[in-house]
Short mmCIF file of C-alpha atoms and ligand atoms in Angstrom, two decimals:
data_model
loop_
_atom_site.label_atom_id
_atom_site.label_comp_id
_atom_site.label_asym_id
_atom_site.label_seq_id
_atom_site.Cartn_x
_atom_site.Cartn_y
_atom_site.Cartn_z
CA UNK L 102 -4.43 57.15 -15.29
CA UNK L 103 -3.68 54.22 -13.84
CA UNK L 104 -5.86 52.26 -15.81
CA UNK L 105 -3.98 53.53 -19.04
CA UNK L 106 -0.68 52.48 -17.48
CA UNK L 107 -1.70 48.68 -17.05
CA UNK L 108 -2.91 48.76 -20.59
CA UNK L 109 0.52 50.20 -21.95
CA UNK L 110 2.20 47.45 -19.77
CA UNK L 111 0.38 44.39 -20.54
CA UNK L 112 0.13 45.73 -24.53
CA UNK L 113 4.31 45.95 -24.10
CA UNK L 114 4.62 42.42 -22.26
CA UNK L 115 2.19 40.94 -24.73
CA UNK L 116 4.03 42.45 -27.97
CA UNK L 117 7.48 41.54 -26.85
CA UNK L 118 7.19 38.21 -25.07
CA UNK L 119 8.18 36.01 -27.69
CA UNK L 120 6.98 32.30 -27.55
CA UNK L 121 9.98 29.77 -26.88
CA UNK L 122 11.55 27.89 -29.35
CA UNK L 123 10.58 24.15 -29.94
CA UNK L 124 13.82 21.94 -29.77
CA UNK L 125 13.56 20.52 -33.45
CA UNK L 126 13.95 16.83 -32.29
CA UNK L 127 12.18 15.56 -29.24
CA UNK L 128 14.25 13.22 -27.38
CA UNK L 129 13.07 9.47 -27.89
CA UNK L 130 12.36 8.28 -24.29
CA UNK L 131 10.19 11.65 -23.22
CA UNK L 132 7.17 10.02 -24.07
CA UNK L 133 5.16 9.76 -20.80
CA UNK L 134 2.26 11.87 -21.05
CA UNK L 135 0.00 12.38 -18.32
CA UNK L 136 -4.07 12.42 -19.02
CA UNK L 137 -7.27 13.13 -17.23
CA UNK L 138 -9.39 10.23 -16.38
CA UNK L 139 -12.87 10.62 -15.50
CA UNK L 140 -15.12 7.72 -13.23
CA UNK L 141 -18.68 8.26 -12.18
CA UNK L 142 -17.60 11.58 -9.87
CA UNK L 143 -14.30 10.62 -9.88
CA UNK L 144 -11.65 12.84 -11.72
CA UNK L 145 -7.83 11.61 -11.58
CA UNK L 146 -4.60 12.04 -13.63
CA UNK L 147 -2.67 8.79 -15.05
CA UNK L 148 0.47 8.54 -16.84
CA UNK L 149 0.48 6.82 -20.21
CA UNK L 150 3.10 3.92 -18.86
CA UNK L 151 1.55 0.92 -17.98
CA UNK L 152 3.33 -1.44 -15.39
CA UNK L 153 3.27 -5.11 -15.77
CA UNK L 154 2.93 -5.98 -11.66
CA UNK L 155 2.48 -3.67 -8.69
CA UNK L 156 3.98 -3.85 -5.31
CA UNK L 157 1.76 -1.66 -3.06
CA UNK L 158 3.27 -0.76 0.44
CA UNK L 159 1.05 0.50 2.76
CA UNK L 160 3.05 1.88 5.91
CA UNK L 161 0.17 1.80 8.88
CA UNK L 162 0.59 4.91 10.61
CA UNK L 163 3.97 6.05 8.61
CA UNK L 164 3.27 10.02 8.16
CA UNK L 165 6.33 12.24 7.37
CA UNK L 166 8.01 12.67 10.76
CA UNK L 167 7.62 8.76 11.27
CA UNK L 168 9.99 8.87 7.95
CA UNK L 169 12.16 11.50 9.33
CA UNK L 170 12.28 9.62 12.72
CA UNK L 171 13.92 6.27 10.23
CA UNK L 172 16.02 8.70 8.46
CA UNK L 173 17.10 9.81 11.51
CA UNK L 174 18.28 6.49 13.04
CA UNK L 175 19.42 4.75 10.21
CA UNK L 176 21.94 7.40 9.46
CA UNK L 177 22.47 6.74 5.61
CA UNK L 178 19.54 7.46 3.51
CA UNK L 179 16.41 5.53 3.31
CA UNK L 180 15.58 3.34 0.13
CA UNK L 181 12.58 5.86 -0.43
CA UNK L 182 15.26 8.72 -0.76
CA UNK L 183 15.60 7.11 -4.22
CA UNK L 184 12.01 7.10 -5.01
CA UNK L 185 11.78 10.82 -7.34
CA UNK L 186 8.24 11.02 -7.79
CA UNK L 187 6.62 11.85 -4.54
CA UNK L 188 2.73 13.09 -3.36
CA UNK L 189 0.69 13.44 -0.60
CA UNK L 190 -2.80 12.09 -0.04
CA UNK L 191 -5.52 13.33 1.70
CA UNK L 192 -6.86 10.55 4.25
CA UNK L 193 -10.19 11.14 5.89
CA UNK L 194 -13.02 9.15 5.49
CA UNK L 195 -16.34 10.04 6.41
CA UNK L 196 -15.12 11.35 9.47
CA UNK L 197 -11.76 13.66 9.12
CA UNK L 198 -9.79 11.26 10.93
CA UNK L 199 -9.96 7.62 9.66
CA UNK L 200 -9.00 4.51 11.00
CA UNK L 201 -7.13 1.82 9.15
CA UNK L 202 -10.21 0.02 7.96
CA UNK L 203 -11.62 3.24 5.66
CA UNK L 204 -8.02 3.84 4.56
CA UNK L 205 -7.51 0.89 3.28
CA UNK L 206 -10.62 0.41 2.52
CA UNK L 207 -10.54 3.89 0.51
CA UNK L 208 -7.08 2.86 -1.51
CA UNK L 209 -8.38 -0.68 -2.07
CA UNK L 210 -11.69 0.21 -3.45
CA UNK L 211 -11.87 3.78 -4.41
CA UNK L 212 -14.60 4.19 -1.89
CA UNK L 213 -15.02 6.85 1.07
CA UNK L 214 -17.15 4.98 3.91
CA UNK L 215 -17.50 4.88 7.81
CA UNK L 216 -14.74 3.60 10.24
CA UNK L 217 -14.52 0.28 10.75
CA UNK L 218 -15.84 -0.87 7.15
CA UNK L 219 -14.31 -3.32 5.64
CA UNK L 220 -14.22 -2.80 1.98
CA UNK L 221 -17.92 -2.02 2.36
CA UNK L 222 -19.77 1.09 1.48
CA UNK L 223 -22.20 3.74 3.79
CA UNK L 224 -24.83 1.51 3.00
CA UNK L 225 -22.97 -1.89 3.98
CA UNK L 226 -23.18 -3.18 -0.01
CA UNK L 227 -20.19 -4.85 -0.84
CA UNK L 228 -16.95 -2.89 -2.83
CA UNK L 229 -15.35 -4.97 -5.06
CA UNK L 230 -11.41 -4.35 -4.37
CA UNK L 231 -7.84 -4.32 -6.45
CA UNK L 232 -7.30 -7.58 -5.69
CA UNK L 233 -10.53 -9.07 -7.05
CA UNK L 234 -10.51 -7.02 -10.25
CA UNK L 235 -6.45 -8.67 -10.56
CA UNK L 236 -7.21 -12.23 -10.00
CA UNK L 237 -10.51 -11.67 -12.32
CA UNK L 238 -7.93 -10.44 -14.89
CA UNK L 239 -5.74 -13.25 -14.21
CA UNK L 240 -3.25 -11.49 -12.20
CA UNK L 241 -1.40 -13.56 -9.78
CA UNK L 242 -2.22 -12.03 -6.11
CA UNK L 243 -0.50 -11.70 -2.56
CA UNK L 244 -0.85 -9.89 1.00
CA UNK L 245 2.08 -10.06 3.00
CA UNK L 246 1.68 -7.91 6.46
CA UNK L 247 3.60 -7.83 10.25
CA UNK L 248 -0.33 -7.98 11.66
CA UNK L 249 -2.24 -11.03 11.66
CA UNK L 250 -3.69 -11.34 7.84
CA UNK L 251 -7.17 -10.57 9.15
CA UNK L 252 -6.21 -7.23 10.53
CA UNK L 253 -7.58 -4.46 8.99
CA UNK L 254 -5.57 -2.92 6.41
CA UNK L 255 -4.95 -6.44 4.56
CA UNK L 256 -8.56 -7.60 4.94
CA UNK L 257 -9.76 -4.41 2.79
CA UNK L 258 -7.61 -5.94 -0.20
CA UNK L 259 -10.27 -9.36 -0.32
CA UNK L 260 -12.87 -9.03 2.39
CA UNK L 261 -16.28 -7.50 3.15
CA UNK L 262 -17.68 -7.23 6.18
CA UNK L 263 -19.89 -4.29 7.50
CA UNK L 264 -17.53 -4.22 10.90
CA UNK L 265 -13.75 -4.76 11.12
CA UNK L 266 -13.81 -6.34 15.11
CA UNK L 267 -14.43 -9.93 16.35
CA UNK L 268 -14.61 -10.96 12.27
CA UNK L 269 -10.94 -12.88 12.32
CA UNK L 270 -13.07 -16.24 11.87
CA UNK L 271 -14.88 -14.62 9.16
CA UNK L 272 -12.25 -12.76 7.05
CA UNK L 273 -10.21 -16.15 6.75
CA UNK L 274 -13.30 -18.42 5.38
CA UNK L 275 -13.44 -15.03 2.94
CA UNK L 276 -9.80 -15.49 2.19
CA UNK L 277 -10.74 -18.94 1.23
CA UNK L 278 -13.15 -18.54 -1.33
CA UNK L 279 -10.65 -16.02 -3.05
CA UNK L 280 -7.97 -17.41 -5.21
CA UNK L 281 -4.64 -15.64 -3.99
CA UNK L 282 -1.52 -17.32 -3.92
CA UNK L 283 0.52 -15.45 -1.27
CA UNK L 284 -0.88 -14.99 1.85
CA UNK L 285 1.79 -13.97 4.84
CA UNK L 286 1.10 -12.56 8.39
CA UNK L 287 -0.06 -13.60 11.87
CA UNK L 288 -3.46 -15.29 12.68
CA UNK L 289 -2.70 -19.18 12.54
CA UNK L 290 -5.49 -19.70 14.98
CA UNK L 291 -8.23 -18.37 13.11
CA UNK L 292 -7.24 -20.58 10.23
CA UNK L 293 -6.49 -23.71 12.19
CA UNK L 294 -9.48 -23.49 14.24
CA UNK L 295 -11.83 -21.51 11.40
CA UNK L 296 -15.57 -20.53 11.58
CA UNK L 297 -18.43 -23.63 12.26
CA UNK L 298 -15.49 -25.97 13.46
CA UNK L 299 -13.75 -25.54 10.40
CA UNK L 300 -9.81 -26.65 9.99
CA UNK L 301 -9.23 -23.90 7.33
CA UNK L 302 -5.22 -24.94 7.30
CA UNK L 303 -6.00 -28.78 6.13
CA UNK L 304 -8.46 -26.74 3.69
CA UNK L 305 -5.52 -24.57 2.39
CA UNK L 306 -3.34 -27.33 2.04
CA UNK L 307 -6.36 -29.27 -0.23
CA UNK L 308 -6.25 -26.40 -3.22
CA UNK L 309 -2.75 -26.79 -3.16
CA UNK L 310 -1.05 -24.49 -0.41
CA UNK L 311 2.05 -24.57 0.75
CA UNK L 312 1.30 -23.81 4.64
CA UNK L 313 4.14 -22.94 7.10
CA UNK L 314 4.41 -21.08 10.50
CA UNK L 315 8.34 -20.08 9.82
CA UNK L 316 9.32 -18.12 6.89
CA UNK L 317 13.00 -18.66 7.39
CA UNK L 318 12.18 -22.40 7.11
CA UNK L 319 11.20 -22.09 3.76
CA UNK L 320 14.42 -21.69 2.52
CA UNK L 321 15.09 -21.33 -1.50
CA UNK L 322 11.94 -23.79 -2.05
CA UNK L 323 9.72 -22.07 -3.92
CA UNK L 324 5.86 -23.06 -4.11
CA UNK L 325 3.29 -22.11 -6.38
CA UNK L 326 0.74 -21.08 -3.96
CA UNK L 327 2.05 -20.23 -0.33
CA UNK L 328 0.39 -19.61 3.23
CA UNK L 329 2.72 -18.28 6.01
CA UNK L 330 0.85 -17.75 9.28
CA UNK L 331 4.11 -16.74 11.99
CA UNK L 332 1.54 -16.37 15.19
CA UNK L 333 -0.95 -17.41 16.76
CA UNK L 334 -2.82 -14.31 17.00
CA UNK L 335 -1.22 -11.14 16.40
CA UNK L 336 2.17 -10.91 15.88
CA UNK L 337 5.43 -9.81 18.19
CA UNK L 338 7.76 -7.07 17.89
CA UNK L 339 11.37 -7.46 15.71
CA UNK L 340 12.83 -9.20 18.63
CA UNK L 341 11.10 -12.38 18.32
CA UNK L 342 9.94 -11.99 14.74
CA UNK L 343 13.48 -11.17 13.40
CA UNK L 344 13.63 -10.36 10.01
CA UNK L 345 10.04 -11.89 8.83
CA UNK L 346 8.32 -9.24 6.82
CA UNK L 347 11.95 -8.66 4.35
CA UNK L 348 12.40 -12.65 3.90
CA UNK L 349 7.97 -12.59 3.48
CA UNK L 350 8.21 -9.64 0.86
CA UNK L 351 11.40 -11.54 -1.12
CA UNK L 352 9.53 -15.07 -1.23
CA UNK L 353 6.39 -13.40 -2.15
CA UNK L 354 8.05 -11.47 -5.01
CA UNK L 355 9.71 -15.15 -5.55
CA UNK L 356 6.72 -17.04 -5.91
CA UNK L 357 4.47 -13.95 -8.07
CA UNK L 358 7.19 -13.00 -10.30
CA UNK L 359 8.11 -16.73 -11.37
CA UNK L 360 5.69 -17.54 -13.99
CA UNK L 361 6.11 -14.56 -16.00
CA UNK L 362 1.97 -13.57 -15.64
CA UNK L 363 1.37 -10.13 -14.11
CA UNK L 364 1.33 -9.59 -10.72
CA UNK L 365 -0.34 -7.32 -7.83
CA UNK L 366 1.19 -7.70 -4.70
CA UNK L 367 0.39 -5.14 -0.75
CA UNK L 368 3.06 -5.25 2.04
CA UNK L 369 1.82 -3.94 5.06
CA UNK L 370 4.50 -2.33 8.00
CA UNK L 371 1.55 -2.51 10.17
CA UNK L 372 3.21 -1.92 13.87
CA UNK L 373 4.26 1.35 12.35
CA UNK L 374 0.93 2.49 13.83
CA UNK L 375 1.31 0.11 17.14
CA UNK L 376 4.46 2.35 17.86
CA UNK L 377 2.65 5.79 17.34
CA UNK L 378 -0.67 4.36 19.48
CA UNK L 379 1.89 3.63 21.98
CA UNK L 380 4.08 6.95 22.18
CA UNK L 381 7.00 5.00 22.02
CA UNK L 382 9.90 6.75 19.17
CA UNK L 383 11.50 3.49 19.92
CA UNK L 384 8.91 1.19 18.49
CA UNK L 385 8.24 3.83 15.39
CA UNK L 386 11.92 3.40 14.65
CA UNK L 387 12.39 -0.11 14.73
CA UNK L 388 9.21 -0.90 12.10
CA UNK L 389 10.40 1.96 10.02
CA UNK L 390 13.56 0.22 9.73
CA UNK L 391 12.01 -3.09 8.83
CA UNK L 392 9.87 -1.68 6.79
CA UNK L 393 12.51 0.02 4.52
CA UNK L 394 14.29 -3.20 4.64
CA UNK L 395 11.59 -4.33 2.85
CA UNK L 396 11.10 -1.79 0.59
CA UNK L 397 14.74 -2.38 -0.42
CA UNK L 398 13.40 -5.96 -1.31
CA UNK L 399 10.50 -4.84 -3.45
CA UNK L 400 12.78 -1.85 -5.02
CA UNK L 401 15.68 -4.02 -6.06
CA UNK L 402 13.42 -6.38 -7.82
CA UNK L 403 11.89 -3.08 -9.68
CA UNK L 404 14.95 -1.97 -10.79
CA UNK L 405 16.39 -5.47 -11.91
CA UNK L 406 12.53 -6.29 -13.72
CA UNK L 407 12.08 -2.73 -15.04
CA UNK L 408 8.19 -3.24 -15.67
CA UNK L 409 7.44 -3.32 -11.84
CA UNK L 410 5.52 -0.27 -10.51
CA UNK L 411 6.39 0.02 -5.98
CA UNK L 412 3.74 2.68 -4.58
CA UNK L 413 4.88 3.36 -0.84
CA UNK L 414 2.62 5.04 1.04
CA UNK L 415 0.21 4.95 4.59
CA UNK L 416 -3.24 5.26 5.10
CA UNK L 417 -2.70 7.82 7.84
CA UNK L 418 -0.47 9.11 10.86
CA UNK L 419 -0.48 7.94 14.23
CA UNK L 420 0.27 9.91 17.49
CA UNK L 421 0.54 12.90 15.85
CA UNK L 422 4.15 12.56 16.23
CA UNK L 423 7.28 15.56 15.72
CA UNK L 424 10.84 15.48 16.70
CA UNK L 425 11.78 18.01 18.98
CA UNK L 426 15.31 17.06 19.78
CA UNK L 427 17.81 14.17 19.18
CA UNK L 428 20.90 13.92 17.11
CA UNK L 429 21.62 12.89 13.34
CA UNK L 430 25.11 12.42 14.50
CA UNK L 431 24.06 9.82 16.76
CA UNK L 432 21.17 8.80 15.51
CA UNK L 433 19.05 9.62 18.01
CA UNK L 434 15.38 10.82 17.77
CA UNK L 435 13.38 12.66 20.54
CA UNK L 436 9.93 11.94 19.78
CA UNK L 437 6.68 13.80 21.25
CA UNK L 438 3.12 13.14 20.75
CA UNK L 439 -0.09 14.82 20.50
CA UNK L 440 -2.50 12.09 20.55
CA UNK L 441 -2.28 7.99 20.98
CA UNK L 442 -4.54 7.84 18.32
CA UNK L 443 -4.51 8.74 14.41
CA UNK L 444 -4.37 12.66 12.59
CA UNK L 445 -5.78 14.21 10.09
CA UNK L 446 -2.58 15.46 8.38
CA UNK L 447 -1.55 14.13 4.41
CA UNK L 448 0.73 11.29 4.24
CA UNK L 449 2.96 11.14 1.17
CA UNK L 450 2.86 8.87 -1.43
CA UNK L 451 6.25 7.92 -3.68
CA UNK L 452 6.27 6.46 -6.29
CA UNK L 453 8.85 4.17 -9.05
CA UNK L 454 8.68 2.25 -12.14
CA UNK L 455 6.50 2.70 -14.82
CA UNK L 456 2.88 5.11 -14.27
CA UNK L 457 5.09 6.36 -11.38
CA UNK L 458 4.17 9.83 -12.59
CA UNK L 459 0.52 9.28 -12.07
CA UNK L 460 1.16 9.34 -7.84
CA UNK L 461 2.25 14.04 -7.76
CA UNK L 462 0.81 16.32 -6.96
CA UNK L 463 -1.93 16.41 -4.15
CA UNK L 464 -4.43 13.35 -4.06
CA UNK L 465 -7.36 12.08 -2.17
CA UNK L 466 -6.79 8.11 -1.28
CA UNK L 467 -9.72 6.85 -2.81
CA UNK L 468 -7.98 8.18 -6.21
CA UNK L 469 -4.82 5.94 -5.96
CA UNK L 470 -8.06 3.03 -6.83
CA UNK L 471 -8.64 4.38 -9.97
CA UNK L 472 -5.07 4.97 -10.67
CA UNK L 473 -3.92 1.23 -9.81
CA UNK L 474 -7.09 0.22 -11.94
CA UNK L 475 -6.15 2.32 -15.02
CA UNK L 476 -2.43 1.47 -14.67
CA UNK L 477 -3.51 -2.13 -14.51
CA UNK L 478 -5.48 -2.27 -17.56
CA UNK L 479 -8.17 -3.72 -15.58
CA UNK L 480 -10.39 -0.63 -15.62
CA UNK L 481 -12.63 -2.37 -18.05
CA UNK L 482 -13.89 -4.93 -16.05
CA UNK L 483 -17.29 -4.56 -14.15
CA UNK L 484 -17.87 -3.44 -10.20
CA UNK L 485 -19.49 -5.87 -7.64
CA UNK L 486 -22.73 -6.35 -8.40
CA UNK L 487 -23.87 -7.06 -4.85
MG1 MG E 125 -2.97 -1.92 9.49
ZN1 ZN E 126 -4.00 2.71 14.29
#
């Protein structure tokens, strides 16, 4: 009886459902379309819109309640509130919880491997990143970060070495054999006093670098090829760095966007993930509110270029942080923690400019790789060899 029932009723909503009309004229500008792209075991979806440069801003740390936390204290809404095509990634790496090595690794590569990696895979063979497949296309390059340019997330986007500790030395004589024209962060020391006695600043300066210490020093001048190195070692919190990584992210756009070839550019808001690792709201707050700052910088340029794709996202969260308590009123954000290390949880992903439709829905990181390469028309070219 029953049986006979569902029958009738799917018979009834099959016979009068009718299909709905087609408008007769498709409006001009709906033409993104979004297709399935297949790599090796790789399946991902890309838009048909193809962007001529990238700005890729990696948040270290940022997960969703590190957002809410800036959103929080800023009081008006954050330059991301603007961004309408939003996902979330999935982050682990061979182990659930990554570290910012695999991340980045992961997103510059399109690789899953161990902890600590840099831009190398399970078996230690070298993964040729976004960066190299750019400049091999003859896309102008940069890395512009608030930890020293040999940190880890940056040093996935040109460097391979099997571990990403005691390598500073190492990752800057990489750097060196790369051709990248922007190159912004701490970690003057490792340049200035480089690997077998090496002065890697006079170096830099040889092929054509400008080299300073102080980007506010730089002024309007704009070089071709620039090398900012702000510390030492790693570098200091707002109060003594001021307003670095906004004034780094506008001179690097500055210098990439001037000669009219393509560009590919990361920005890293790496203390992000110092502040969760520390269980300090106060820190987390701060760096959010450089980094959107500096997201401003790269989404103003966007909007003015219109053929500029900005990807914000993070490679994971840090301290497992919520907010229990505080005030929007005020501004103020209670904070708690469940670990001073990194989570598991999805971070999100948002996305503006053209291919920005390829970055919803649910991803894994390696996938925003294959993406970026698609996007970039550079999908063609051949992996490392070695
Ligand atoms: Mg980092
Ligand atoms: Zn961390």
């Amino acid at each position: 009886m029953n049986k006979l029932i569902i029958i009738a009723a799917s018979f009834l909503l099959t016979t009068s459902c009718k299909t709905p009309e087609v408008p007769k004229s498709e409006p001009k500008e709906a033409t993104t379309t979004i297709q399935e792209i297949k790599e090796k075991d790789h399946t991902t979806f890309v838009s048909n819109q193809r962007p001529k440069n990238v700005i890729f801003l990696i948040g270290d740390g940022m997960g969703l309640t590190q957002i809410t936390a800036g959103s929080i204290a800023k009081k008006t809404p954050l330059v991301l509130e603007k961004f309408r095509q939003i996902g979330l990634v999935k982050t682990y790496s061979t182990k659930l919880i990554t570290d910012s090595a695999a991340g980045a690794t992961a997103m510059a590569t399109g690789s899953k491997t161990y902890n600590g990696a840099i831009s190398m895979d399970i078996h230690q063979n070298k993964l040729k990143t976004i960066v190299e497949y750019a400049e091999e296309a003859n896309w102008l390059t940069g890395i512009v970060t608030t930890a020293t340019v040999t940190h880890a997330t940056p040093a996935c986007f040109y460097g391979h070495q099997p571990t990403r500790s005691r390598v500073n030395q190492k990752l800057a004589a990489e750097f060196m054999t790369k051709n990248i024209e922007v190159l912004m962060g701490g970690g003057w020391n490792y340049f200035k006093k480089g690997l077998d006695g090496r002065d890697l600043i006079a170096e830099a300066q040889e092929k054509g670098y400008f080299v300073t210490d102080d980007i506010e020093q730089v002024g309007d001048y704009r070089p071709e090829k620039m090398i900012c190195l702000i510390s030492p070692k790693l570098p200091p919190r707002i109060k003594e760095r001021g307003n670095y990584l906004p004034l780094a992210a506008k001179k690097a756009i500055d210098i990439l966007s001037y000669p009219k070839s393509n560009f590919f550019l990361m920005i890293e808001g790496a203390q992000i993930d110092w502040g969760g690792h520390q269980n300090q709201s106060d820190y987390i707050v701060e760096e959010m509110l450089d980094f959107d700052r500096t997201i401003q910088e790269a989404f103003d340029f966007a909007e003015k270029d219109g053929n500029t794709l900005v990807l914000v996202t993070a490679d994971h969260e840090t301290g497992g942080y919520s907010i229990n308590g505080g005030s929007a009123k005020d501004g103020k954000v209670e904070g708690k923690f469940t670990s001073d290390y990194h989570t598991a949880t999805m971070v999100p992903i948002f996305a503006y400019g053209p291919g920005a439709e390829s970055f919803t829905g649910i991803m894994e990181n390696t996938e925003i790789f294959y993406k970026l390469k698609y996007l970039m028309n550079i999908d063609s070219l051949k992996p490392a060899s070695d």
